[in-house]
Coordinates of C-alpha atoms in Angstrom, one line a residue:
Chain A
D1 CA -10.2 -20.1 -59.1
Q2 CA -9.9 -22.7 -57.0
Q3 CA -6.8 -21.5 -54.2
V4 CA -7.1 -24.8 -52.1
K5 CA -7.8 -28.0 -54.2
Q6 CA -8.2 -31.3 -54.3
N7 CA -7.8 -33.5 -56.7
S8 CA -8.9 -36.8 -56.1
P9 CA -13.1 -37.3 -54.7
S10 CA -12.9 -40.7 -53.7
L11 CA -10.7 -43.1 -52.1
S12 CA -11.0 -46.6 -51.4
V13 CA -8.6 -48.7 -48.7
Q14 CA -8.8 -51.7 -47.1
E15 CA -8.8 -52.0 -43.4
G16 CA -4.9 -51.7 -41.6
R17 CA -3.3 -50.5 -44.4
I18 CA -2.5 -46.5 -45.1
S19 CA -4.2 -43.6 -46.8
I20 CA -2.7 -41.2 -48.1
L21 CA -5.3 -37.9 -49.0
N22 CA -4.0 -35.2 -50.7
C23 CA -4.0 -31.3 -51.4
D24 CA -2.4 -29.0 -53.5
Y25 CA -3.0 -24.5 -53.1
T26 CA -1.6 -22.2 -55.1
N27 CA -1.8 -19.3 -52.7
S28 CA 1.6 -18.2 -51.3
M29 CA 0.3 -16.1 -48.5
F30 CA -1.1 -19.2 -46.7
D31 CA 0.3 -20.4 -43.4
Y32 CA -1.8 -22.4 -41.6
F33 CA -3.1 -25.6 -42.9
L34 CA -6.1 -27.8 -41.6
W35 CA -7.8 -31.7 -42.1
Y36 CA -11.4 -31.5 -40.8
K37 CA -13.0 -35.0 -41.3
K38 CA -16.9 -34.9 -41.5
Y39 CA -20.0 -37.4 -41.3
P40 CA -22.9 -37.5 -43.1
A41 CA -25.0 -35.5 -41.5
E42 CA -22.5 -33.5 -39.3
G43 CA -20.4 -30.8 -39.5
P44 CA -16.9 -30.6 -40.3
T45 CA -14.7 -31.3 -36.9
F46 CA -11.3 -30.1 -36.9
L47 CA -8.7 -33.0 -37.3
I48 CA -5.1 -32.3 -37.3
S49 CA -3.4 -28.9 -38.0
I50 CA 0.3 -27.6 -39.4
S51 CA 1.9 -24.4 -39.4
S52 CA 4.1 -23.3 -42.7
I53 CA 7.1 -23.3 -40.2
K54 CA 7.0 -26.6 -39.7
D55 CA 6.9 -30.0 -42.5
K56 CA 5.6 -32.0 -40.8
N57 CA 2.5 -33.2 -38.0
E58 CA 1.3 -36.5 -36.1
D59 CA -1.3 -36.7 -33.6
G60 CA -1.7 -40.3 -32.8
R61 CA -2.7 -42.3 -36.6
F62 CA -2.3 -39.5 -38.8
T63 CA 0.3 -37.4 -40.0
V64 CA 0.2 -34.0 -41.7
F65 CA 3.5 -33.4 -44.2
L66 CA 4.0 -30.4 -46.1
N67 CA 5.8 -29.3 -48.9
K68 CA 6.1 -25.4 -49.2
S69 CA 8.0 -25.6 -52.4
A70 CA 5.6 -27.9 -54.4
K71 CA 3.0 -26.2 -51.8
H72 CA 1.5 -29.4 -51.5
L73 CA 0.1 -31.6 -48.4
S74 CA -0.8 -35.0 -47.7
L75 CA -2.7 -36.3 -44.9
H76 CA -1.4 -39.9 -44.1
I77 CA -4.0 -42.1 -41.7
V78 CA -2.2 -45.5 -40.6
P79 CA -3.1 -47.9 -40.1
S80 CA -6.8 -47.3 -41.6
Q81 CA -10.1 -48.1 -39.5
P82 CA -13.7 -48.5 -40.7
G83 CA -14.7 -46.1 -38.6
D84 CA -12.5 -43.5 -40.4
S85 CA -14.9 -43.5 -43.5
A86 CA -15.8 -40.3 -44.2
V87 CA -15.4 -37.0 -46.5
Y88 CA -12.1 -35.1 -45.6
F89 CA -11.4 -31.9 -46.2
C90 CA -8.1 -29.8 -46.9
A91 CA -8.4 -25.8 -45.5
A92 CA -6.2 -23.2 -45.7
S93 CA -5.5 -19.5 -43.6
A94 CA -3.3 -16.9 -43.6
V95 CA -3.2 -15.8 -40.1
S96 CA -0.1 -13.4 -40.0
S97 CA -1.6 -11.6 -43.1
G98 CA -1.0 -8.6 -40.9
S99 CA -5.0 -8.1 -40.9
S100 CA -7.5 -9.3 -38.5
N101 CA -8.0 -12.9 -37.7
T102 CA -11.5 -13.2 -39.4
G103 CA -11.3 -17.0 -38.9
K104 CA -11.7 -17.4 -41.5
L105 CA -10.3 -20.8 -43.8
I106 CA -10.6 -21.8 -47.7
F107 CA -11.7 -25.3 -48.1
G108 CA -10.9 -27.6 -51.4
Q109 CA -13.3 -29.5 -52.8
G110 CA -13.4 -32.6 -50.6
T111 CA -12.3 -36.0 -50.5
T112 CA -14.4 -39.1 -49.7
L113 CA -12.4 -41.6 -47.7
Q114 CA -14.2 -45.5 -47.3
V115 CA -12.0 -47.7 -45.7
K116 CA -13.3 -51.5 -46.0
P117 CA -13.3 -54.2 -43.5
Chain B
E1 CA -22.1 -29.7 -23.8
A2 CA -20.2 -27.1 -26.2
Q3 CA -22.1 -26.7 -29.2
V4 CA -23.3 -25.2 -32.0
T5 CA -26.6 -25.3 -32.9
Q6 CA -28.7 -24.3 -36.2
N7 CA -32.1 -24.4 -37.1
P8 CA -33.9 -25.4 -39.3
R9 CA -32.1 -28.7 -40.0
Y10 CA -33.8 -29.0 -43.2
L11 CA -36.0 -26.7 -45.2
I12 CA -37.7 -26.5 -49.0
T13 CA -39.3 -23.2 -50.1
V14 CA -40.2 -21.1 -52.8
T15 CA -38.5 -19.0 -54.5
G16 CA -38.9 -15.1 -53.3
K17 CA -40.2 -15.9 -49.6
K18 CA -37.6 -14.8 -46.9
L19 CA -36.3 -17.4 -44.5
T20 CA -33.8 -17.4 -41.4
V21 CA -31.9 -20.0 -41.0
T22 CA -30.7 -19.0 -36.8
C23 CA -27.6 -19.9 -35.5
S24 CA -26.2 -20.0 -32.3
Q25 CA -23.6 -21.0 -30.0
N26 CA -23.4 -21.7 -26.2
M27 CA -18.5 -21.2 -26.1
N28 CA -19.2 -17.3 -25.8
H29 CA -17.3 -17.1 -29.3
E30 CA -16.3 -14.3 -30.1
Y31 CA -15.6 -14.9 -33.8
M32 CA -18.3 -16.4 -36.0
S33 CA -19.2 -17.9 -40.0
W34 CA -21.3 -18.8 -42.7
Y35 CA -20.4 -21.2 -45.0
R36 CA -22.1 -23.1 -47.7
Q37 CA -21.0 -26.8 -49.0
D38 CA -21.6 -27.4 -53.2
P39 CA -20.4 -30.4 -55.0
G40 CA -17.1 -29.9 -56.5
L41 CA -16.7 -26.4 -54.1
G42 CA -15.7 -27.5 -50.9
L43 CA -16.8 -25.1 -48.1
R44 CA -17.3 -21.5 -49.0
Q45 CA -17.1 -18.4 -46.7
I46 CA -20.8 -16.3 -46.9
Y47 CA -20.1 -13.8 -44.1
Y48 CA -18.5 -13.9 -40.8
S49 CA -18.9 -11.7 -37.4
M50 CA -15.6 -10.7 -35.1
N51 CA -17.9 -9.9 -32.9
V52 CA -21.2 -7.9 -31.3
E53 CA -22.7 -5.8 -33.9
V54 CA -19.5 -6.2 -36.5
T55 CA -19.5 -8.4 -39.4
D56 CA -18.5 -8.6 -42.8
K57 CA -18.5 -10.8 -46.3
G58 CA -17.3 -13.5 -47.2
D59 CA -16.4 -14.5 -50.7
V60 CA -19.8 -15.4 -51.6
P61 CA -22.2 -13.0 -49.6
E62 CA -24.4 -11.9 -52.5
G63 CA -28.1 -13.1 -52.2
Y64 CA -27.3 -13.2 -48.2
K65 CA -27.4 -11.0 -44.9
V66 CA -26.4 -11.2 -41.8
S67 CA -27.4 -9.7 -38.2
R68 CA -24.6 -10.4 -34.8
K69 CA -27.2 -8.4 -32.1
E70 CA -25.9 -10.7 -29.4
K71 CA -23.0 -12.6 -29.0
R72 CA -23.8 -16.3 -28.9
N73 CA -26.4 -15.7 -31.9
F74 CA -26.0 -15.3 -35.9
P75 CA -28.6 -15.8 -38.0
L76 CA -28.1 -15.8 -41.7
I77 CA -31.4 -14.1 -43.8
L78 CA -32.1 -15.3 -47.9
E79 CA -34.0 -12.2 -48.2
S80 CA -35.1 -13.5 -51.8
P81 CA -34.3 -16.7 -52.1
S82 CA -33.5 -17.9 -55.5
P83 CA -32.7 -21.4 -56.8
N84 CA -29.0 -21.4 -56.9
Q85 CA -28.9 -20.7 -53.0
T86 CA -29.9 -24.6 -52.3
S87 CA -26.7 -25.5 -50.5
L88 CA -25.9 -26.9 -47.0
Y89 CA -25.0 -24.7 -44.7
F90 CA -22.7 -24.7 -42.2
C91 CA -22.4 -22.1 -38.8
A92 CA -19.5 -22.0 -37.5
S93 CA -17.5 -20.3 -34.4
T94 CA -14.6 -19.7 -32.9
L95 CA -13.0 -17.8 -29.8
D96 CA -10.4 -16.2 -30.8
G97 CA -10.3 -16.4 -34.7
R98 CA -7.7 -19.1 -34.2
T99 CA -9.2 -21.3 -36.9
D100 CA -8.2 -25.0 -35.4
T101 CA -10.2 -24.2 -32.8
Q102 CA -13.4 -23.5 -35.2
Y103 CA -16.6 -25.0 -34.4
F104 CA -19.2 -26.3 -36.8
G105 CA -22.8 -27.1 -36.0
P106 CA -24.9 -29.9 -38.1
G107 CA -25.2 -28.3 -41.2
T108 CA -29.1 -27.4 -42.3
R109 CA -30.4 -28.4 -46.0
L110 CA -32.0 -25.8 -48.0
T111 CA -33.5 -26.5 -51.1
V112 CA -34.9 -23.9 -53.0
L113 CA -37.6 -24.3 -56.3

């Protein structure tokens, strides 16, 4: 049972345009959401996160939007650059579950973004 | 430089031959985890450790063992590897369990024939 889903395996956009990556989740206990970026032959690196008490978090060119009623989040990259070409993973955790914080993340399948010059 | 290292980076082995993938972090982190990445499934947690001598199962622990005898090291052991353990493995660490401070190693690509 995939609790975090990224239904688009790939996305191609032109340099300078907006990239929108989508993620859906099913577990209503998730209260913290993250996006990780992964280049080939490297481990994932943290990009941006959002707590469930917010609906938007912005960091430079990256903005994450959270729609709790729809159990949906999205990552917007504006403007997109060729260096943004990578695999993007959406992840979720339930840090306030009352149990010990295990640092556990539930990941989506990933979306490969290609930004064309 | 703060980092998580894994060795080996690439490994081809045969069914049933015991192997160990090492993981080490130099950030004095309490929490460490192992994940495997498979096409169409994202990353799934295998085991995690909250401190020395404290480990617990993640979502896909079958066929794996771990140990945490020192804070910096968290080896992943496959006692009798099988072809369904062919995957890309990542070790990760975090100071206080907060997920946005999680650091990942570069990955180990394992092929079991």
